[in-house]
Amino acid sequence: MSKKLNTNSNLYIVIYATVMVVIVAFLLAFVSKALQKKSDANVAIDKKSQILAALCIRSLDKDMVEAKYAEVVKEEKDLDGDHPLYVCEVDGQTKYVVPVKGMGLWGGLWGYIGINDDGNTVYGAYFSHESETAGLGALIAELPFQEQFKDKKIFDSDGNVALSVVKVGKKIDGLDEGSRCDALTGATLTSDGVDQMLKSCLGKYKEILNNNQ
Amino acid sequence: MAFLSKQNKEALVEPLNRNNPIVAQVLGICSALAVTAQLKPAIVMGLSVTVITAMANVVISLLRNTIPNRIRIIVQLVVVAALVTIVSMVLKAFLYDVSVQLSVYVGLIITNCILMGRLEAFAMQQKVLPSLLDGIGNGLGYAWILVVVAFFRELLGNGTLLGYTVIPQGAYDLGYMNNGMMTMPAMALIIVGCVIWANCAFNNRKNKP
């Protein structure tokens, strides 16, 4: 390294910055490509284990997920390209799993709802979130919240989505006890987000589930 | 210079105790609060930061004579950002569930003050070996505080360590309860405070004649 090189000249700075950025870009692109396959596989396994969680098959070992998924999920349908439906079989009974997606307080929410073959009764539910408050909204990702959905009815007699997440003690006209789940204390906005998510995503599935039977 | 001359040893050991990035310099608190609800993410986060500080220190130290003074912060940021992105991709590929738990905090290592602080204060002036040791020292100094905080938070908050239940069922039968407060970030701040207190008390006692 020559001592006389002026590291403060404009030309040097521009060349230095350019070379640096190009090297870094190549490096990152290379690493990303090299690891792509592995991380994609992880994402796929994670999705499968979430779908299984909606069928009350939880805390499986990572290497068990693929096998169990292949055993349980019989068919992945997507009639109009926007509403996937997973047709599954658990203990000889047909179940459906549908994905839901919405907004919480700080970021996205998503989940999977397992539905019995009557197309109306919840068999299991799984929710997760991007960045809800730990200890409050983040509790939607935990078992006690998700288990209360079991055996609730999704649709009312008019075919609208009745399944709701409502604050304990709050009265809502026309809401049947069999479709009501308790909101989380201290996480009103996250709970409302789950409620909205169910309402907006499940509506379309009334028809799809009916047609599928 | 011998491998472990006095200065080199200091560069490695000082940040573990007397010059600890969290306890003494109070840097990197944000992530220390966020990822310490459980032991496993805390360990992974500590190791990630150690790897990144060590490597960033080495890279900057190698380049230190060529870096134009006017854009040195930008150069440091690019190096750190590149390393962090690589670590984050490696975690996604090999430790997926941990990377989900750490979520945004791996990316936020870029803004961790410890990194920029060490690059600007140490690696820009020092040779490669001391910079490497300084990076490892500071990373481990950060890591052990995270582990201590996470140990107490997971133990008292969930009754588990690394996911294994350690508090016997008998204790719950006798009326013991997990403290849900511990899983919230606020308690991490209080535990960090206790660690700072204990560390100061320890060092002060040692310094007395």
Short mmCIF file of C-alpha atoms in Angstrom, two decimals:
data_model
loop_
_atom_site.label_atom_id
_atom_site.label_comp_id
_atom_site.label_asym_id
_atom_site.label_seq_id
_atom_site.Cartn_x
_atom_site.Cartn_y
_atom_site.Cartn_z
CA MET A 1 0.00 0.00 0.00
CA SER A 2 1.65 3.17 -1.13
CA LYS A 3 1.67 5.85 1.52
CA LYS A 4 1.22 8.56 -1.09
CA LEU A 5 -2.21 7.35 -2.19
CA ASN A 6 -4.65 10.06 -1.27
CA THR A 7 -7.53 8.21 0.33
CA ASN A 8 -9.51 11.41 0.57
CA SER A 9 -9.70 12.26 -3.11
CA ASN A 10 -13.14 12.11 -4.65
CA LEU A 11 -12.07 9.69 -7.33
CA TYR A 12 -10.66 7.26 -4.77
CA ILE A 13 -13.81 7.44 -2.67
CA VAL A 14 -16.09 6.79 -5.63
CA ILE A 15 -14.01 3.87 -6.87
CA TYR A 16 -13.68 2.47 -3.37
CA ALA A 17 -17.40 2.62 -2.72
CA THR A 18 -18.24 1.08 -6.10
CA VAL A 19 -15.82 -1.81 -5.75
CA MET A 20 -16.98 -2.47 -2.21
CA VAL A 21 -20.64 -2.54 -3.12
CA VAL A 22 -20.07 -4.82 -6.10
CA ILE A 23 -18.05 -7.28 -4.03
CA VAL A 24 -20.68 -7.32 -1.27
CA ALA A 25 -23.49 -7.75 -3.79
CA PHE A 26 -21.80 -10.76 -5.38
CA LEU A 27 -21.07 -12.26 -1.99
CA LEU A 28 -24.65 -11.92 -0.78
CA ALA A 29 -26.12 -13.19 -4.01
CA PHE A 30 -23.82 -16.19 -3.86
CA VAL A 31 -24.65 -17.08 -0.25
CA SER A 32 -28.34 -16.55 -0.85
CA LYS A 33 -28.37 -18.87 -3.87
CA ALA A 34 -26.29 -21.47 -2.07
CA LEU A 35 -28.67 -21.62 0.91
CA GLN A 36 -31.94 -21.04 -0.95
CA LYS A 37 -32.87 -24.69 -1.28
CA LYS A 38 -32.38 -25.43 2.38
CA SER A 39 -34.29 -22.44 3.68
CA ASP A 40 -37.14 -22.99 1.23
CA ALA A 41 -37.41 -26.55 2.51
CA ASN A 42 -37.58 -25.22 6.07
CA VAL A 43 -40.35 -22.80 5.17
CA ALA A 44 -42.30 -25.61 3.52
CA ILE A 45 -41.93 -27.87 6.56
CA ASP A 46 -42.98 -25.04 8.83
CA LYS A 47 -46.13 -24.50 6.78
CA LYS A 48 -46.94 -28.19 6.88
CA SER A 49 -46.52 -28.35 10.64
CA GLN A 50 -48.89 -25.37 10.95
CA ILE A 51 -51.49 -27.14 8.85
CA LEU A 52 -51.08 -30.23 11.02
CA ALA A 53 -51.49 -28.07 14.13
CA ALA A 54 -54.91 -27.04 12.81
CA LEU A 55 -55.76 -30.75 12.86
CA CYS A 56 -54.65 -30.96 16.50
CA ILE A 57 -51.46 -32.77 15.57
CA ARG A 58 -48.92 -30.73 17.45
CA SER A 59 -45.31 -30.73 18.62
CA LEU A 60 -44.15 -33.20 16.02
CA ASP A 61 -40.46 -33.73 15.50
CA LYS A 62 -39.18 -31.81 12.52
CA ASP A 63 -38.28 -34.92 10.53
CA MET A 64 -41.67 -36.47 11.31
CA VAL A 65 -43.64 -33.61 9.78
CA GLU A 66 -43.22 -34.62 6.14
CA ALA A 67 -44.29 -38.20 6.72
CA LYS A 68 -47.29 -37.28 8.88
CA TYR A 69 -48.37 -34.61 6.40
CA ALA A 70 -48.24 -37.07 3.53
CA GLU A 71 -50.28 -39.50 5.60
CA VAL A 72 -52.94 -37.03 6.69
CA VAL A 73 -53.37 -34.52 3.87
CA LYS A 74 -55.01 -36.23 0.95
CA GLU A 75 -55.45 -33.39 -1.45
CA GLU A 76 -54.55 -29.74 -1.88
CA LYS A 77 -57.26 -27.97 -3.85
CA ASP A 78 -57.31 -24.45 -5.08
CA LEU A 79 -60.38 -23.81 -7.14
CA ASP A 80 -60.02 -20.16 -8.07
CA GLY A 81 -56.34 -19.69 -7.33
CA ASP A 82 -57.00 -17.67 -4.20
CA HIS A 83 -58.72 -19.99 -1.79
CA PRO A 84 -56.67 -23.08 -1.05
CA LEU A 85 -58.42 -25.98 0.61
CA TYR A 86 -56.62 -28.92 2.16
CA VAL A 87 -58.64 -32.10 2.25
CA CYS A 88 -57.38 -34.31 5.05
CA GLU A 89 -58.18 -37.55 6.75
CA VAL A 90 -57.70 -38.00 10.50
CA ASP A 91 -58.64 -41.30 12.13
CA GLY A 92 -60.76 -42.23 9.13
CA GLN A 93 -62.74 -38.99 9.15
CA THR A 94 -62.54 -36.33 6.48
CA LYS A 95 -61.40 -32.91 7.68
CA TYR A 96 -60.77 -29.70 5.81
CA VAL A 97 -58.10 -27.12 6.55
CA VAL A 98 -58.38 -23.56 5.28
CA PRO A 99 -55.84 -20.77 5.67
CA VAL A 100 -56.73 -17.36 7.11
CA LYS A 101 -54.76 -14.15 6.93
CA GLY A 102 -55.24 -10.76 8.56
CA MET A 103 -53.77 -7.86 10.47
CA GLY A 104 -53.06 -7.65 14.18
CA LEU A 105 -51.87 -4.66 16.17
CA TRP A 106 -48.27 -4.47 14.97
CA GLY A 107 -48.11 -6.75 11.97
CA GLY A 108 -49.64 -9.61 10.08
CA LEU A 109 -51.58 -12.50 11.55
CA TRP A 110 -52.21 -15.81 9.91
CA GLY A 111 -53.54 -19.19 10.80
CA TYR A 112 -55.17 -22.40 9.69
CA ILE A 113 -58.63 -23.60 10.66
CA GLY A 114 -59.38 -27.30 10.71
CA ILE A 115 -63.03 -28.02 9.90
CA ASN A 116 -65.10 -31.19 10.34
CA ASP A 117 -66.71 -32.86 7.35
CA ASP A 118 -70.02 -31.07 8.05
CA GLY A 119 -68.25 -27.98 6.71
CA ASN A 120 -69.30 -25.98 9.74
CA THR A 121 -67.73 -27.22 12.96
CA VAL A 122 -64.18 -26.24 13.88
CA TYR A 123 -61.97 -29.24 14.50
CA GLY A 124 -58.84 -27.33 15.44
CA ALA A 125 -57.24 -23.93 14.98
CA TYR A 126 -53.75 -22.62 14.64
CA PHE A 127 -52.76 -18.96 14.74
CA SER A 128 -49.46 -17.20 14.50
CA HIS A 129 -48.26 -13.64 14.16
CA GLU A 130 -45.39 -11.54 12.96
CA SER A 131 -44.82 -9.21 15.86
CA GLU A 132 -47.64 -9.05 18.41
CA THR A 133 -46.78 -7.96 21.94
CA ALA A 134 -45.09 -10.73 23.91
CA GLY A 135 -47.23 -11.95 26.78
CA LEU A 136 -50.38 -10.22 25.46
CA GLY A 137 -51.25 -10.43 21.77
CA ALA A 138 -48.61 -13.09 21.20
CA LEU A 139 -50.76 -15.46 23.26
CA ILE A 140 -52.85 -16.16 20.17
CA ALA A 141 -50.02 -18.45 19.09
CA GLU A 142 -50.45 -20.55 22.23
CA LEU A 143 -52.55 -23.55 22.98
CA PRO A 144 -55.09 -22.18 25.51
CA PHE A 145 -56.33 -19.55 23.03
CA GLN A 146 -56.41 -21.93 20.10
CA GLU A 147 -58.11 -24.79 21.92
CA GLN A 148 -61.26 -22.80 22.69
CA PHE A 149 -62.09 -22.80 18.97
CA LYS A 150 -62.64 -26.53 18.99
CA ASP A 151 -66.26 -27.58 18.28
CA LYS A 152 -67.42 -24.00 17.62
CA LYS A 153 -69.72 -23.39 14.68
CA ILE A 154 -68.37 -21.23 11.87
CA PHE A 155 -71.55 -20.23 10.03
CA ASP A 156 -74.96 -19.13 11.29
CA SER A 157 -78.23 -20.27 9.75
CA ASP A 158 -78.04 -17.53 7.10
CA GLY A 159 -74.66 -18.72 5.95
CA ASN A 160 -72.74 -15.75 7.32
CA VAL A 161 -69.60 -16.22 9.35
CA ALA A 162 -70.65 -16.30 12.98
CA LEU A 163 -67.40 -17.52 14.53
CA SER A 164 -66.26 -14.57 16.65
CA VAL A 165 -63.65 -13.54 19.13
CA VAL A 166 -65.41 -11.37 21.68
CA LYS A 167 -64.48 -9.84 25.01
CA VAL A 168 -65.69 -11.85 27.98
CA GLY A 169 -69.04 -10.51 29.17
CA LYS A 170 -69.74 -8.38 26.09
CA LYS A 171 -73.17 -8.98 24.62
CA ILE A 172 -73.67 -9.21 20.88
CA ASP A 173 -77.16 -9.62 19.44
CA GLY A 174 -77.72 -12.80 17.52
CA LEU A 175 -74.38 -14.30 18.40
CA ASP A 176 -74.80 -17.90 19.40
CA GLU A 177 -72.78 -19.21 22.34
CA GLY A 178 -71.63 -22.01 20.08
CA SER A 179 -69.76 -19.60 17.84
CA ARG A 180 -68.23 -17.41 20.49
CA CYS A 181 -64.60 -17.47 21.60
CA ASP A 182 -63.10 -15.36 24.36
CA ALA A 183 -60.80 -12.49 23.45
CA LEU A 184 -57.47 -12.12 25.20
CA THR A 185 -57.33 -9.76 28.16
CA GLY A 186 -55.08 -6.82 27.44
CA ALA A 187 -54.89 -7.59 23.75
CA THR A 188 -58.07 -6.09 22.38
CA LEU A 189 -56.63 -5.02 19.05
CA THR A 190 -54.98 -8.37 18.38
CA SER A 191 -58.21 -10.17 19.33
CA ASP A 192 -60.21 -7.88 17.06
CA GLY A 193 -57.67 -8.65 14.35
CA VAL A 194 -58.30 -12.37 14.73
CA ASP A 195 -62.06 -11.72 14.66
CA GLN A 196 -61.79 -9.65 11.47
CA MET A 197 -59.50 -12.25 9.94
CA LEU A 198 -62.02 -15.03 10.53
CA LYS A 199 -64.88 -12.93 9.16
CA SER A 200 -63.10 -11.83 6.02
CA CYS A 201 -61.39 -15.09 5.13
CA LEU A 202 -63.93 -17.75 6.03
CA GLY A 203 -66.91 -16.19 4.20
CA LYS A 204 -65.82 -17.39 0.79
CA TYR A 205 -65.37 -20.91 2.07
CA LYS A 206 -69.06 -21.51 2.79
CA GLU A 207 -69.66 -22.18 -0.87
CA ILE A 208 -66.40 -24.01 -1.45
CA LEU A 209 -67.00 -26.34 1.49
CA ASN A 210 -70.57 -26.99 0.39
CA ASN A 211 -69.51 -27.80 -3.14
CA ASN A 212 -66.87 -30.09 -1.86
CA GLN A 213 -69.07 -32.37 0.15
CA MET B 1 3.65 -9.36 19.09
CA ALA B 2 3.07 -12.55 21.03
CA PHE B 3 -0.31 -14.15 20.64
CA LEU B 4 -1.41 -13.34 24.13
CA SER B 5 0.60 -10.29 25.05
CA LYS B 6 -0.75 -8.17 27.84
CA GLN B 7 -2.64 -5.84 25.49
CA ASN B 8 -4.18 -8.69 23.53
CA LYS B 9 -5.28 -10.43 26.68
CA GLU B 10 -6.86 -7.23 27.86
CA ALA B 11 -8.68 -6.81 24.56
CA LEU B 12 -10.19 -10.26 25.06
CA VAL B 13 -10.86 -10.31 28.80
CA GLU B 14 -11.77 -6.73 29.71
CA PRO B 15 -15.12 -6.74 27.85
CA LEU B 16 -16.16 -9.85 29.74
CA ASN B 17 -16.20 -8.01 33.03
CA ARG B 18 -14.92 -4.54 33.73
CA ASN B 19 -15.59 -3.10 30.31
CA ASN B 20 -18.63 -5.22 29.47
CA PRO B 21 -20.65 -3.79 26.58
CA ILE B 22 -23.98 -4.22 28.33
CA VAL B 23 -23.10 -3.91 31.99
CA ALA B 24 -20.46 -1.19 31.83
CA GLN B 25 -21.03 0.59 28.54
CA VAL B 26 -24.81 -0.02 28.48
CA LEU B 27 -24.82 -0.74 24.74
CA GLY B 28 -27.02 -3.22 22.91
CA ILE B 29 -29.75 -3.11 25.56
CA CYS B 30 -32.63 -3.23 23.09
CA SER B 31 -31.90 -6.70 21.80
CA ALA B 32 -30.88 -7.84 25.28
CA LEU B 33 -34.42 -7.13 26.41
CA ALA B 34 -36.12 -8.60 23.39
CA VAL B 35 -34.57 -12.01 22.92
CA THR B 36 -34.01 -13.12 26.50
CA ALA B 37 -37.42 -14.60 27.30
CA GLN B 38 -35.93 -18.04 26.65
CA LEU B 39 -32.45 -19.45 26.87
CA LYS B 40 -32.07 -20.91 23.39
CA PRO B 41 -32.64 -17.76 21.33
CA ALA B 42 -30.46 -15.84 23.79
CA ILE B 43 -27.58 -18.27 23.22
CA VAL B 44 -28.00 -18.17 19.45
CA MET B 45 -28.24 -14.39 19.49
CA GLY B 46 -25.11 -14.14 21.68
CA LEU B 47 -23.17 -16.43 19.38
CA SER B 48 -24.38 -14.60 16.27
CA VAL B 49 -23.28 -11.26 17.68
CA THR B 50 -19.92 -12.76 18.70
CA VAL B 51 -19.30 -14.11 15.21
CA ILE B 52 -20.34 -10.84 13.61
CA THR B 53 -18.31 -8.55 15.90
CA ALA B 54 -15.24 -10.76 15.47
CA MET B 55 -15.53 -10.92 11.69
CA ALA B 56 -16.47 -7.28 11.23
CA ASN B 57 -13.55 -6.25 13.43
CA VAL B 58 -11.16 -8.36 11.35
CA VAL B 59 -12.47 -7.05 8.02
CA ILE B 60 -12.36 -3.42 9.11
CA SER B 61 -8.95 -3.88 10.65
CA LEU B 62 -7.65 -5.36 7.38
CA LEU B 63 -9.09 -2.48 5.40
CA ARG B 64 -8.31 0.23 7.93
CA ASN B 65 -5.51 1.85 5.90
CA THR B 66 -7.51 1.94 2.70
CA ILE B 67 -10.84 3.18 4.05
CA PRO B 68 -11.46 6.80 3.01
CA ASN B 69 -12.01 8.77 6.17
CA ARG B 70 -15.03 10.62 4.81
CA ILE B 71 -17.07 7.47 4.16
CA ARG B 72 -15.71 5.26 6.92
CA ILE B 73 -19.05 4.92 8.73
CA ILE B 74 -20.70 3.86 5.48
CA VAL B 75 -17.98 1.30 4.86
CA GLN B 76 -18.39 -0.06 8.37
CA LEU B 77 -22.14 -0.28 7.92
CA VAL B 78 -21.84 -2.11 4.62
CA VAL B 79 -19.47 -4.65 6.14
CA VAL B 80 -21.72 -5.20 9.16
CA ALA B 81 -24.88 -5.35 7.07
CA ALA B 82 -23.35 -7.90 4.72
CA LEU B 83 -22.21 -10.09 7.62
CA VAL B 84 -25.56 -9.85 9.38
CA THR B 85 -27.42 -10.77 6.20
CA ILE B 86 -25.20 -13.80 5.73
CA VAL B 87 -25.67 -14.92 9.34
CA SER B 88 -29.41 -14.47 9.01
CA MET B 89 -29.49 -16.60 5.86
CA VAL B 90 -27.39 -19.28 7.53
CA LEU B 91 -29.76 -19.35 10.50
CA LYS B 92 -32.77 -19.64 8.18
CA ALA B 93 -31.16 -22.60 6.46
CA PHE B 94 -29.87 -24.49 9.46
CA LEU B 95 -31.74 -23.31 12.57
CA TYR B 96 -35.11 -22.34 11.17
CA ASP B 97 -37.21 -22.35 14.34
CA VAL B 98 -34.64 -20.27 16.19
CA SER B 99 -34.53 -17.78 13.34
CA VAL B 100 -38.31 -17.47 13.54
CA GLN B 101 -38.04 -16.77 17.25
CA LEU B 102 -35.31 -14.19 16.76
CA SER B 103 -37.33 -12.73 13.87
CA VAL B 104 -36.38 -9.12 13.33
CA TYR B 105 -33.68 -9.06 15.95
CA VAL B 106 -31.09 -10.78 13.77
CA GLY B 107 -31.54 -8.02 11.21
CA LEU B 108 -31.34 -5.48 13.98
CA ILE B 109 -27.85 -6.66 14.91
CA ILE B 110 -26.86 -4.19 12.20
CA THR B 111 -27.96 -1.36 14.41
CA ASN B 112 -26.48 -2.88 17.55
CA CYS B 113 -24.34 -0.13 19.03
CA ILE B 114 -21.74 -2.65 20.20
CA LEU B 115 -20.71 -3.36 16.63
CA MET B 116 -20.33 0.19 15.41
CA GLY B 117 -18.75 1.14 18.71
CA ARG B 118 -16.06 -1.52 18.47
CA LEU B 119 -15.38 -0.88 14.79
CA GLU B 120 -15.03 2.86 15.23
CA ALA B 121 -13.20 2.79 18.56
CA PHE B 122 -10.99 -0.24 18.12
CA ALA B 123 -10.71 -1.91 14.73
CA MET B 124 -10.07 1.32 12.83
CA GLN B 125 -6.79 1.79 14.71
CA GLN B 126 -5.64 -1.70 15.64
CA LYS B 127 -3.94 -4.61 13.94
CA VAL B 128 -5.90 -7.70 12.94
CA LEU B 129 -5.18 -10.02 15.87
CA PRO B 130 -6.08 -7.60 18.67
CA SER B 131 -9.18 -6.62 16.68
CA LEU B 132 -10.24 -10.25 16.41
CA LEU B 133 -9.76 -10.75 20.14
CA ASP B 134 -11.58 -7.54 20.94
CA GLY B 135 -14.48 -8.64 18.76
CA ILE B 136 -14.68 -12.05 20.39
CA GLY B 137 -14.35 -10.53 23.85
CA ASN B 138 -17.12 -8.02 23.29
CA GLY B 139 -19.38 -10.57 21.65
CA LEU B 140 -18.93 -12.98 24.53
CA GLY B 141 -19.32 -10.18 27.04
CA TYR B 142 -22.69 -9.46 25.44
CA ALA B 143 -23.55 -13.14 25.18
CA TRP B 144 -22.99 -14.05 28.82
CA ILE B 145 -25.21 -11.25 30.07
CA LEU B 146 -27.93 -12.42 27.67
CA VAL B 147 -27.56 -15.97 28.94
CA VAL B 148 -27.76 -14.91 32.59
CA VAL B 149 -30.86 -12.80 31.98
CA ALA B 150 -32.50 -15.51 29.87
CA PHE B 151 -31.68 -18.14 32.50
CA PHE B 152 -33.66 -16.30 35.17
CA ARG B 153 -36.46 -15.28 32.82
CA GLU B 154 -37.06 -18.76 31.47
CA LEU B 155 -36.65 -20.45 34.85
CA LEU B 156 -38.99 -18.13 36.74
CA GLY B 157 -41.31 -17.33 33.84
CA ASN B 158 -41.87 -20.79 32.39
CA GLY B 159 -40.27 -23.17 34.89
CA THR B 160 -38.12 -24.56 32.08
CA LEU B 161 -34.52 -24.30 30.88
CA LEU B 162 -33.77 -24.74 27.18
CA GLY B 163 -37.32 -26.06 26.89
CA TYR B 164 -36.89 -28.80 29.51
CA THR B 165 -39.04 -28.59 32.60
CA VAL B 166 -36.83 -28.17 35.65
CA ILE B 167 -39.29 -27.12 38.33
CA PRO B 168 -40.79 -30.34 39.68
CA GLN B 169 -44.54 -30.87 39.51
CA GLY B 170 -44.52 -31.19 43.30
CA ALA B 171 -43.65 -27.51 43.63
CA TYR B 172 -46.70 -26.56 41.57
CA ASP B 173 -48.87 -28.86 43.68
CA LEU B 174 -47.68 -26.97 46.74
CA GLY B 175 -48.89 -23.71 45.21
CA TYR B 176 -45.79 -22.47 43.35
CA MET B 177 -46.67 -20.47 40.24
CA ASN B 178 -44.73 -19.37 37.20
CA ASN B 179 -44.28 -15.63 37.14
CA GLY B 180 -45.80 -14.43 33.86
CA MET B 181 -44.20 -11.02 34.40
CA MET B 182 -40.83 -12.60 33.71
CA THR B 183 -41.76 -13.28 30.09
CA MET B 184 -42.28 -9.57 29.47
CA PRO B 185 -39.48 -7.24 28.38
CA ALA B 186 -39.89 -5.00 31.41
CA MET B 187 -38.55 -7.69 33.71
CA ALA B 188 -35.52 -8.12 31.48
CA LEU B 189 -34.62 -4.50 32.17
CA ILE B 190 -34.91 -5.13 35.91
CA ILE B 191 -32.77 -8.26 35.70
CA VAL B 192 -30.16 -6.40 33.64
CA GLY B 193 -30.21 -3.78 36.39
CA CYS B 194 -29.59 -6.46 39.01
CA VAL B 195 -26.72 -7.87 36.95
CA ILE B 196 -25.17 -4.39 36.67
CA TRP B 197 -25.55 -3.98 40.42
CA ALA B 198 -23.96 -7.35 41.17
CA ASN B 199 -21.13 -6.70 38.73
CA CYS B 200 -20.37 -3.26 40.19
CA ALA B 201 -20.49 -4.58 43.73
CA PHE B 202 -18.14 -7.41 42.77
CA ASN B 203 -15.65 -5.11 41.06
CA ASN B 204 -15.72 -2.51 43.80
CA ARG B 205 -15.00 -5.08 46.45
CA LYS B 206 -12.08 -6.37 44.42
CA ASN B 207 -10.66 -2.88 44.02
CA LYS B 208 -10.66 -2.07 47.73
CA PRO B 209 -7.25 -2.36 49.33
#
